[in-house]
Tab-separated table of C-alpha atoms in Angstrom:
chain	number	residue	atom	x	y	z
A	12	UNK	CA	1.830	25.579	7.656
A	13	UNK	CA	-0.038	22.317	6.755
A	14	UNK	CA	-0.204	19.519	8.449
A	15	UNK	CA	1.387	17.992	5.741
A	16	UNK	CA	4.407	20.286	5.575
A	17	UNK	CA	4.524	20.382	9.592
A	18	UNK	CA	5.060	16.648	9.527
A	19	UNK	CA	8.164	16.839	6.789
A	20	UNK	CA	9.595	19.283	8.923
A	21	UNK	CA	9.514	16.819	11.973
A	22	UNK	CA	11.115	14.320	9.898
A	23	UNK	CA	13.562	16.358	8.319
A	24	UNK	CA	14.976	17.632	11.739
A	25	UNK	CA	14.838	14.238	13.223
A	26	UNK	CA	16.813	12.492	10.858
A	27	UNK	CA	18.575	14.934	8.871
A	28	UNK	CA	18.311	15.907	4.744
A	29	UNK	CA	16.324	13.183	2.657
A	30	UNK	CA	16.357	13.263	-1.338
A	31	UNK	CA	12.495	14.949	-1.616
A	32	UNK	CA	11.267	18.115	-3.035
A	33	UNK	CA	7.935	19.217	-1.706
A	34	UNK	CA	5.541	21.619	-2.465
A	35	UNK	CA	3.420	22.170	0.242
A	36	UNK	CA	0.709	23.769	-1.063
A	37	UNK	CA	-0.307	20.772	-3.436
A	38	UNK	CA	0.939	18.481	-0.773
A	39	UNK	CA	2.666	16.696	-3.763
A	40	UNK	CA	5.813	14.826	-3.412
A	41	UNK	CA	8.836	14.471	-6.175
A	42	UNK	CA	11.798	12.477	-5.084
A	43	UNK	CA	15.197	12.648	-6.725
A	44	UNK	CA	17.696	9.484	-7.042
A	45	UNK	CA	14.521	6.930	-5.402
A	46	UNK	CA	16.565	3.771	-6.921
A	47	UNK	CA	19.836	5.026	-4.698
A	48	UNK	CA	18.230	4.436	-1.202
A	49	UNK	CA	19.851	1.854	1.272
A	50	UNK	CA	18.836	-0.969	2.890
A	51	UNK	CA	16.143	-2.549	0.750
A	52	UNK	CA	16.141	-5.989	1.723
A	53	UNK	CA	13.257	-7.824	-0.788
A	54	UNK	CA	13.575	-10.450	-3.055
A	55	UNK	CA	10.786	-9.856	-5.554
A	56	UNK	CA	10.031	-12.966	-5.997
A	57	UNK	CA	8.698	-13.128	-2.557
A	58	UNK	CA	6.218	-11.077	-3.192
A	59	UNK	CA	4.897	-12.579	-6.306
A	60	UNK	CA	1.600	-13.958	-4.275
A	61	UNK	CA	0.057	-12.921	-0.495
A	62	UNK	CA	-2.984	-13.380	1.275
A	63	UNK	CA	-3.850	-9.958	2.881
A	64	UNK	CA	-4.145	-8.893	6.458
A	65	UNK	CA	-7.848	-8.742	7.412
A	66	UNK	CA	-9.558	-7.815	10.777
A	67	UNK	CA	-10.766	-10.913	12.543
A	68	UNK	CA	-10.003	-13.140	10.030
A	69	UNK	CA	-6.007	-13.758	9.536
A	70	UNK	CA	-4.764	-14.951	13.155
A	71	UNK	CA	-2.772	-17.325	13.828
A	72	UNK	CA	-4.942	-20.305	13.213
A	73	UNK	CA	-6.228	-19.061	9.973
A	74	UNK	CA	-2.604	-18.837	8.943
A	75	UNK	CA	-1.627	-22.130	10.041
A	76	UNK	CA	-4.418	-23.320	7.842
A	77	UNK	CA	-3.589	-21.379	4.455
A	78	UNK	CA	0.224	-22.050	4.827
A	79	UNK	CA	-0.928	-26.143	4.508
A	80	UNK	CA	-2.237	-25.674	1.422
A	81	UNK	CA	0.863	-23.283	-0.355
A	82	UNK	CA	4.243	-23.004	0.987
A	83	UNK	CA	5.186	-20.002	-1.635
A	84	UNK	CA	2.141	-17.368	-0.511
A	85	UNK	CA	3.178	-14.352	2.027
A	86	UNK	CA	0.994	-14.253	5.448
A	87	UNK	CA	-0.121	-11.289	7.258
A	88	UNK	CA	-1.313	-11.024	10.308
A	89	UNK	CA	-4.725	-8.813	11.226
A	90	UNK	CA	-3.524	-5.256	11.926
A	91	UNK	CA	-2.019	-4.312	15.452
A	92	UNK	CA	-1.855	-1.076	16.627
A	93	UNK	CA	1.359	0.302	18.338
A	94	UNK	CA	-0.019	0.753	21.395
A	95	UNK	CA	-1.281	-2.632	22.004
A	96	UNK	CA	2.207	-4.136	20.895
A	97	UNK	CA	4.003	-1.114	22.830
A	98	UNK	CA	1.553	-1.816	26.449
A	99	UNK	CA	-0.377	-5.150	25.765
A	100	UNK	CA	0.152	-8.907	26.186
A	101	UNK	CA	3.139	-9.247	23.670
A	102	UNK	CA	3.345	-13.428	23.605
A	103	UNK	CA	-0.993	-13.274	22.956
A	104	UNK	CA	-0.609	-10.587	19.851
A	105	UNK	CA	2.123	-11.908	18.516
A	106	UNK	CA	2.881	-15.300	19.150
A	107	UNK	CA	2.482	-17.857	15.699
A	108	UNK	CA	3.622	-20.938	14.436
A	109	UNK	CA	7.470	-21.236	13.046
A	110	UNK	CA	5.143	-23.165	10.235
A	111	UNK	CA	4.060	-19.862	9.382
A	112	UNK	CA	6.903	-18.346	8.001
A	113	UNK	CA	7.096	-16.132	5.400
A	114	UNK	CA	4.860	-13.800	7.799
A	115	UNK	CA	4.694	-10.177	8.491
A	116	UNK	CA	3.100	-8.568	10.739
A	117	UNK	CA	1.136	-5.522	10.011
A	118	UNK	CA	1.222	-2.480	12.053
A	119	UNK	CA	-1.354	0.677	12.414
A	120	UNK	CA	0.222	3.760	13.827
A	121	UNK	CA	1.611	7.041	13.270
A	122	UNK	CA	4.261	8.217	15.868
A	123	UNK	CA	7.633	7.096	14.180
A	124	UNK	CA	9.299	6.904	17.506
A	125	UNK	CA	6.383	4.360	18.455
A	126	UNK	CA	6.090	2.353	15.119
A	127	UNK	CA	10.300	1.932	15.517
A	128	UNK	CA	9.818	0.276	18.634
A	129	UNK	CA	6.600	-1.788	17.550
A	130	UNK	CA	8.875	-3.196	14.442
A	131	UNK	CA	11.913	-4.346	16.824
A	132	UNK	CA	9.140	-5.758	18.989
A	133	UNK	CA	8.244	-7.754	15.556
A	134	UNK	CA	11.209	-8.185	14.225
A	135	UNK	CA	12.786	-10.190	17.868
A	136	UNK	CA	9.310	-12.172	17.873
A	137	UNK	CA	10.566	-13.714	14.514
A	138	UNK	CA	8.468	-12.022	11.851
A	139	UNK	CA	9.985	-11.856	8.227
A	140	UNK	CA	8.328	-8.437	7.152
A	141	UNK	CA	6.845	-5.301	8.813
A	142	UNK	CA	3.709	-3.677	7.138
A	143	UNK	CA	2.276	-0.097	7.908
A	144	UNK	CA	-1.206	0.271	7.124
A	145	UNK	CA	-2.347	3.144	5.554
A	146	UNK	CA	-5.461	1.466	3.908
A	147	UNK	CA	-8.301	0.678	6.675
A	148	UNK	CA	-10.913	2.967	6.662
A	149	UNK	CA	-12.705	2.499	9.824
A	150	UNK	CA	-13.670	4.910	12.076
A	151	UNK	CA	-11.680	3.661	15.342
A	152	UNK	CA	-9.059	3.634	12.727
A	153	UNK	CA	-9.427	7.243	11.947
A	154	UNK	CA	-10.292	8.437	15.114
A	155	UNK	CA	-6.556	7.168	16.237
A	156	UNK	CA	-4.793	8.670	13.264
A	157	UNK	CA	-3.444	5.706	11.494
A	158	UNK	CA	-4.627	3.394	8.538
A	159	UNK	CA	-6.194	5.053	5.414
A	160	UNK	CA	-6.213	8.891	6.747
A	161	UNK	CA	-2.819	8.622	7.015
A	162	UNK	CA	-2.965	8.955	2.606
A	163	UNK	CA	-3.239	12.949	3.565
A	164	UNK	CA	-0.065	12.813	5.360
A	165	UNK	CA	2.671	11.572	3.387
A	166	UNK	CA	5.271	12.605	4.795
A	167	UNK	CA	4.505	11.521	7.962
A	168	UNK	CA	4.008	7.961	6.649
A	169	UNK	CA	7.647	7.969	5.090
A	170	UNK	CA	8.838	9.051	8.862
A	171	UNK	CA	7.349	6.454	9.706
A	172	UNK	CA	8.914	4.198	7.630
A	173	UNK	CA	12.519	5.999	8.005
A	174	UNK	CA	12.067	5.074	11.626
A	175	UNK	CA	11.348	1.820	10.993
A	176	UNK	CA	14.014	0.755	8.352
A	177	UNK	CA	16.697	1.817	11.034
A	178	UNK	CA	15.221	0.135	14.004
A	179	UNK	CA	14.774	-3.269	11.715
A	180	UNK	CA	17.011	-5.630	9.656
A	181	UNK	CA	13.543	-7.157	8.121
A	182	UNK	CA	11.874	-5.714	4.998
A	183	UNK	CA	9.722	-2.608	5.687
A	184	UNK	CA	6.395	-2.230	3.515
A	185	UNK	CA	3.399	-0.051	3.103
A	186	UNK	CA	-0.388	-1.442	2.452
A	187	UNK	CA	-2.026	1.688	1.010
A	188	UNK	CA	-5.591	2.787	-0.638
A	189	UNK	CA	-5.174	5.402	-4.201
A	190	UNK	CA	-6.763	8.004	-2.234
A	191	UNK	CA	-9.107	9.136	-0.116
A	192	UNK	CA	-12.048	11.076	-0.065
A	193	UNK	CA	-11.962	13.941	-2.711
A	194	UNK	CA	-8.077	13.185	-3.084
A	195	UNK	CA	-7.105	12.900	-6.710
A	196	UNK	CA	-5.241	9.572	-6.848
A	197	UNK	CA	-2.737	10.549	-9.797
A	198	UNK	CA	-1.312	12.849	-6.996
A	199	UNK	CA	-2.150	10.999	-3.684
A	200	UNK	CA	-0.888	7.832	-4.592
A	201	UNK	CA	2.106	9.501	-6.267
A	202	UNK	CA	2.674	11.318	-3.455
A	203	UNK	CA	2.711	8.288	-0.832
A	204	UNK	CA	4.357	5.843	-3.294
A	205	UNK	CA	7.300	8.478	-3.988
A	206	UNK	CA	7.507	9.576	-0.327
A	207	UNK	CA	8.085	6.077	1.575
A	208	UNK	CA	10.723	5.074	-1.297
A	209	UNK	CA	12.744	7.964	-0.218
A	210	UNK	CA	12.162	6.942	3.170
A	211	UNK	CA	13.483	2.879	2.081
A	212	UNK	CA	10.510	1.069	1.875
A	213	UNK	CA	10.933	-2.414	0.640
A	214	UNK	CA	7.716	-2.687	-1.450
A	215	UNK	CA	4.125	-1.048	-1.445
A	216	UNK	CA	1.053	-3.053	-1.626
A	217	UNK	CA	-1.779	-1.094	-3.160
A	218	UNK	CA	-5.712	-2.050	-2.726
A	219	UNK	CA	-6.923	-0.535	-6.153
A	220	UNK	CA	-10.018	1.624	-4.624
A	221	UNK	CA	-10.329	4.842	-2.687
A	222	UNK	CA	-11.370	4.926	0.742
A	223	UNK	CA	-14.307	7.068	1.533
A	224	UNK	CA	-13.997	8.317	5.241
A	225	UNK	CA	-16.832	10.340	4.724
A	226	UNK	CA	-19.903	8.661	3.812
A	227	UNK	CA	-19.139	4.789	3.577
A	228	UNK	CA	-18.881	2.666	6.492
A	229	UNK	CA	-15.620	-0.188	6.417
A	230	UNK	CA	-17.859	-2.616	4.959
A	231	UNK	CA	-19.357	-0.479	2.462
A	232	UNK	CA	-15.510	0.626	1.277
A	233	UNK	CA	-14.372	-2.709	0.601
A	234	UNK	CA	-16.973	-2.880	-2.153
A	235	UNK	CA	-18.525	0.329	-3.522
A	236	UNK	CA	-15.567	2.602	-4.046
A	237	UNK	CA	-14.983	1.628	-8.419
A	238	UNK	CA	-11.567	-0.635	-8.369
A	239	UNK	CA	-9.037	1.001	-10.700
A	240	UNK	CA	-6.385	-1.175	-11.350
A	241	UNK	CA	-4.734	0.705	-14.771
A	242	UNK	CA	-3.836	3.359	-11.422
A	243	UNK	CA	-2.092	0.627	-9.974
A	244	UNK	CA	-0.229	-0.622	-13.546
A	245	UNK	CA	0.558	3.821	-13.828
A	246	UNK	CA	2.660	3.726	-10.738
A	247	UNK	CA	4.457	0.805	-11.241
A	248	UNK	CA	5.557	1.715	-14.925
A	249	UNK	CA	6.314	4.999	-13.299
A	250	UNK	CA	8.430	3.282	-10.781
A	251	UNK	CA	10.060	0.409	-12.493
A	252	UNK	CA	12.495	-0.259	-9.605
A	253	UNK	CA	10.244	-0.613	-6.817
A	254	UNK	CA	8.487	-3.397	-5.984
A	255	UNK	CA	4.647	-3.151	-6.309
A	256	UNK	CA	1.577	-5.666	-5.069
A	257	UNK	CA	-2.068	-4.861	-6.375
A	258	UNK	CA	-5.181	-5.927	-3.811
A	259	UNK	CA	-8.451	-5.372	-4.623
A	260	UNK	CA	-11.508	-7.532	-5.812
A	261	UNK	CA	-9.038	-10.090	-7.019
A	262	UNK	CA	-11.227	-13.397	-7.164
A	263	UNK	CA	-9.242	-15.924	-8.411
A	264	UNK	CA	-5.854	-16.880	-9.701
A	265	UNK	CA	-6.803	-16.545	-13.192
A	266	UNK	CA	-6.988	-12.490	-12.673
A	267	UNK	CA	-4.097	-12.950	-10.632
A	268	UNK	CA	-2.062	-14.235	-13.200
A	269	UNK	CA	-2.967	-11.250	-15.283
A	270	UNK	CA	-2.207	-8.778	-13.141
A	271	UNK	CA	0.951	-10.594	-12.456
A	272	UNK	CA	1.667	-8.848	-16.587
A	273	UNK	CA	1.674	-5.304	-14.920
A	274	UNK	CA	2.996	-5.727	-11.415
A	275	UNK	CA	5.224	-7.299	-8.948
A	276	UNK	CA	2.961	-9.331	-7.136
A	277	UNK	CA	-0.950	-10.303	-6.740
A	278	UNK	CA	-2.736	-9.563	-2.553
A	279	UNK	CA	-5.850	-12.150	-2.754
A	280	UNK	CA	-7.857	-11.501	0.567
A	281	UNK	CA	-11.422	-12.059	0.818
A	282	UNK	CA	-11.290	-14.494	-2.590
A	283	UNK	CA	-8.367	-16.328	0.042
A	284	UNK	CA	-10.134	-17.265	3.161
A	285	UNK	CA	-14.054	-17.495	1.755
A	286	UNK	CA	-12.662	-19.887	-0.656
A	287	UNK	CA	-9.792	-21.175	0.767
A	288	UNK	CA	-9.514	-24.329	-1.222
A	289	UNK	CA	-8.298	-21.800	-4.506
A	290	UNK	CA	-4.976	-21.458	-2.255
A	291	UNK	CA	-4.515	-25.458	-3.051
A	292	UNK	CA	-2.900	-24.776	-6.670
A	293	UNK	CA	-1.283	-21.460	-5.407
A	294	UNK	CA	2.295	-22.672	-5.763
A	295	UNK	CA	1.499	-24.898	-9.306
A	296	UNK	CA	0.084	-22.007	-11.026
A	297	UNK	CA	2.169	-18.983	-9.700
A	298	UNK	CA	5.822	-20.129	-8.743
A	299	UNK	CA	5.401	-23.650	-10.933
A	300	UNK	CA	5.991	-25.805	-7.815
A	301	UNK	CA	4.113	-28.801	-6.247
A	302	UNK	CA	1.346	-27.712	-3.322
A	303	UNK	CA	2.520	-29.251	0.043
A	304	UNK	CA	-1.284	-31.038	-0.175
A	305	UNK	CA	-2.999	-31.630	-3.116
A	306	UNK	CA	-6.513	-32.114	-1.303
A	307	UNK	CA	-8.538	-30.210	1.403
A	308	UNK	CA	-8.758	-33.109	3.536
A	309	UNK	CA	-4.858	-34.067	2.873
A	310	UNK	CA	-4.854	-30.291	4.406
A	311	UNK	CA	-7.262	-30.753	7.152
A	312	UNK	CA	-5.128	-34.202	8.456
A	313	UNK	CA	-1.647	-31.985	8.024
A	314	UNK	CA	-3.158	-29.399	10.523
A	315	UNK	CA	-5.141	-32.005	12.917
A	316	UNK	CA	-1.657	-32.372	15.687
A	317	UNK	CA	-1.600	-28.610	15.524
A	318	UNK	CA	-5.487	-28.193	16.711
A	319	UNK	CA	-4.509	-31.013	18.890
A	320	UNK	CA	-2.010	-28.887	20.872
A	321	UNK	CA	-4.005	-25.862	20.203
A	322	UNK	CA	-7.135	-27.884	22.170
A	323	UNK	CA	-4.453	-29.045	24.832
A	324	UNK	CA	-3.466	-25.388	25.420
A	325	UNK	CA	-7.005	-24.411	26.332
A	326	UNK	CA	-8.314	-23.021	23.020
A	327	UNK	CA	-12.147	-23.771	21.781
A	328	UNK	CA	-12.406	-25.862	18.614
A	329	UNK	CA	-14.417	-23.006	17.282
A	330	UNK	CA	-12.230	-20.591	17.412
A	331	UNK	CA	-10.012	-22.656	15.027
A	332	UNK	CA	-12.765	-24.136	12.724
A	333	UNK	CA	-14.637	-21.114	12.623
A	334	UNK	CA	-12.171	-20.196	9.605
A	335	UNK	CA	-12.815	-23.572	7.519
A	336	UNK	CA	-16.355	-22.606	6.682
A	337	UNK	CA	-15.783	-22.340	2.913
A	338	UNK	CA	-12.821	-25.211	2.704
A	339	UNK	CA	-15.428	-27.221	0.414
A	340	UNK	CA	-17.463	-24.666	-1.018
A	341	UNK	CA	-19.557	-26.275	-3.983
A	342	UNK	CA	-18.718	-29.980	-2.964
A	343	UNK	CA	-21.773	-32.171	-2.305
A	344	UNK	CA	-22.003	-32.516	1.781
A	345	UNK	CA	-19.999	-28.964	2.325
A	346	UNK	CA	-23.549	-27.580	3.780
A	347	UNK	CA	-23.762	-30.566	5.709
A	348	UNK	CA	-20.126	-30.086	6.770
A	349	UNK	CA	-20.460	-26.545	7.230
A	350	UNK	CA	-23.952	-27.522	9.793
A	351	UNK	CA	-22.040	-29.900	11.762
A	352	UNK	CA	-19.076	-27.578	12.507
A	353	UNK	CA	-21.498	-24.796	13.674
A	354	UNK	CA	-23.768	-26.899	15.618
A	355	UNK	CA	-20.794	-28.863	17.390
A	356	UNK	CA	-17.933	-27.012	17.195
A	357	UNK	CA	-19.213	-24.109	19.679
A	358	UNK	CA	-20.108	-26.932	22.196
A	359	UNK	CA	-17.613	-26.629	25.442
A	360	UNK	CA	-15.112	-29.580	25.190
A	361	UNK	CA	-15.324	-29.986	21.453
A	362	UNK	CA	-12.120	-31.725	19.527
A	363	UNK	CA	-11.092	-32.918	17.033
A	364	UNK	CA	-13.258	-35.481	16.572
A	365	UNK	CA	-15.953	-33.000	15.607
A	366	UNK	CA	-14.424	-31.722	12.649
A	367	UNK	CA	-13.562	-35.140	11.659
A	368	UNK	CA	-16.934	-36.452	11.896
A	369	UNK	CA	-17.540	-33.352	9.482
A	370	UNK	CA	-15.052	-34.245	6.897
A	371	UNK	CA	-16.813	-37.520	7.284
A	372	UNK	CA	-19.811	-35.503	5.458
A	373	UNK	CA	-18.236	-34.393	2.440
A	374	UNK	CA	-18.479	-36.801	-0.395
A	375	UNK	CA	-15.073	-38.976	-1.562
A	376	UNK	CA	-16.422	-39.340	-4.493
A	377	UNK	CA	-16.030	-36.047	-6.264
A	378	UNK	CA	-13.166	-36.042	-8.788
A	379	UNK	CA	-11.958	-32.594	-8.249
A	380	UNK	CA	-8.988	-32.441	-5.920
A	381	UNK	CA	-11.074	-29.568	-3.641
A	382	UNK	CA	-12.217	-32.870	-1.570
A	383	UNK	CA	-10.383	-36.262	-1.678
């Protein structure tokens, strides 16, 4: 039997019979009654705009930062593996600021039994959402059987999810690729999509491009692998009841506007923290409400007592400011801003006083609301 039909079989006996048809052979799914499942707990609405989880980049201080400038966007944190929540240090992985909220924590892992018990973990730290990912294609990622090699195994992603939806009260969702590899994505991503409904998922959150475990290193995937986004706009006319997120090469809130005509909600992630200052008319544009700030250094004074206590608790200024590198992108003095951080920032003892002698930098007289 295939892996793929071994891992049903697991699930099947472990929880009992589940509304799926499968044919092993073409490791296709078809579920039957998908709208009837129990326990979805999303408002769609919630959804509507996110910045995506991304390795090294979303922790808690970048998130602290974005939620300043839109109240409305959903906040992931970087991907944690089970066994790091299961056996680590819990209050260092997954402490955050109650400003953070809406955020959900992303999980990679396979073993149901183990992703259960990672999700209560979440769900008592306070985190609104749990997300499995079945998108990153790096090779530490593949070598421990979770993130985007997981698209061969549907069915033991929608364990997966099973176990989590009965261990947690908070929505359950799934950050996926279309495929992998030589995969066709009509059927892969029909087959994952269809498989974790049955299973309760909340919502699935689609990057629009293949992963290629074979032949492309991480970086290489995020860029080369052609974006399809009509693949995306398929499954959710195919699936009119589920809620469905598009990521992928998104670069501004223009296209996500568009894309907001075919789906449920619009992922920005690299577009999000390169150019952070876009997230300023987030919450005007996309829900029609006023931003908490309505300039980058309105933002940067909102966040100054939390980098205070941050500092006070023993944390380098860098390792806060090393994520406001493109807050002023295209603003005369944002090199010169940009300089000082790097040259000052990484010095032992730094505060606050070094990023606002940067600020200082940027010019107050440009008329777009990026600056002052």
């Amino acid at each position: 039997m295939s892996p793929f039909g071994t891992a049903l079989l697991y699930w099947m006996q472990e929880n009992g019979p589940k509304s799926v048809e499968v044919d092993v052979n073409k490791q296709s799914m078809e579920v039957s009654e998908v709208t009837d499942n129990t326990n979805r707990t999303i408002e769609i609405n919630n959804f509507r705009f996110s910045v995506a989880p991304m390795m090294d980049w979303t922790d808690r201080h970048c998130r602290v930062f974005h939620r300043a400038m839109t109240r409305r966007a959903r906040l992931y944190t970087e991907m944690l593996t089970t066994g790091a929540i299961l056996h680590g240090d819990r209050a260092r992985l997954l402490g955050f600021d109650a400003r953070e909220h809406p955020v959900a924590l992303q999980l990679g892992g396979s073993e149901p039994r183990d992703l259960a018990a990672a999700a209560k973990i979440g769900e008592d730290f306070g985190y609104d959402e749990i997300n499995l990912n079945v998108g990153c294609p790096s090779d530490r990622v593949k070598d421990g059987r979770f993130g985007a090699c997981l698209m061969a195994e549907p069915a033991l992603v929608a364990a997966g999810v099973d176990a989590m939806k009965r261990a947690v009260s908070i929505p359950v969702t799934v950050k996926c690729r279309i495929g992998i590899d030589d995969q066709d994505p009509e059927i892969a991503l029909d087959a994952l999509a269809r498989g974790v409904i049955a299973a309760g998922a909340d919502a699935l959150i689609v990057h629009a491009r293949k992963a290629w475990l074979n032949g492309l290193s991480p970086k290489e995937n995020r860029d080369i692998p052609p974006l399809d986004y009509d693949r995306v706009y398929r499954l959710k006319a195919s699936l009119p009841d589920m809620p469905i997120i598009i990521n992928g090469g998104i670069a501004s809130l223009s296209e996500a506007k568009a894309h907001l005509g075919h789906v449920d909600g619009v992922m920005l992630g690299r577009a999000a923290y390169q150019e952070p200052w876009r997230l300023l008319t987030a919450d005007p544009e996309l829900f029609g409400e006023a931003a908490p700030h309505s300039t980058m250094k309105d933002v940067f004074e909102a966040v100054m007592p939390y980098i205070e206590d941050q500092l006070a608790r023993g944390t380098r200024l860098h390792s806060i400011t090393r994520h406001f590198v493109g807050a002023f992108h295209g603003v005369p003095g944002a090199r010169a801003f940009r300089r000082h951080l790097a040259e000052n920032g990484v010095k032992p003892g730094a505060g606050v006083n070094v990023l606002r002698d940067a600020i200082a930098l940027v010019d107050n007289r440009v008329a777009a609301p990026i600056a002052a």
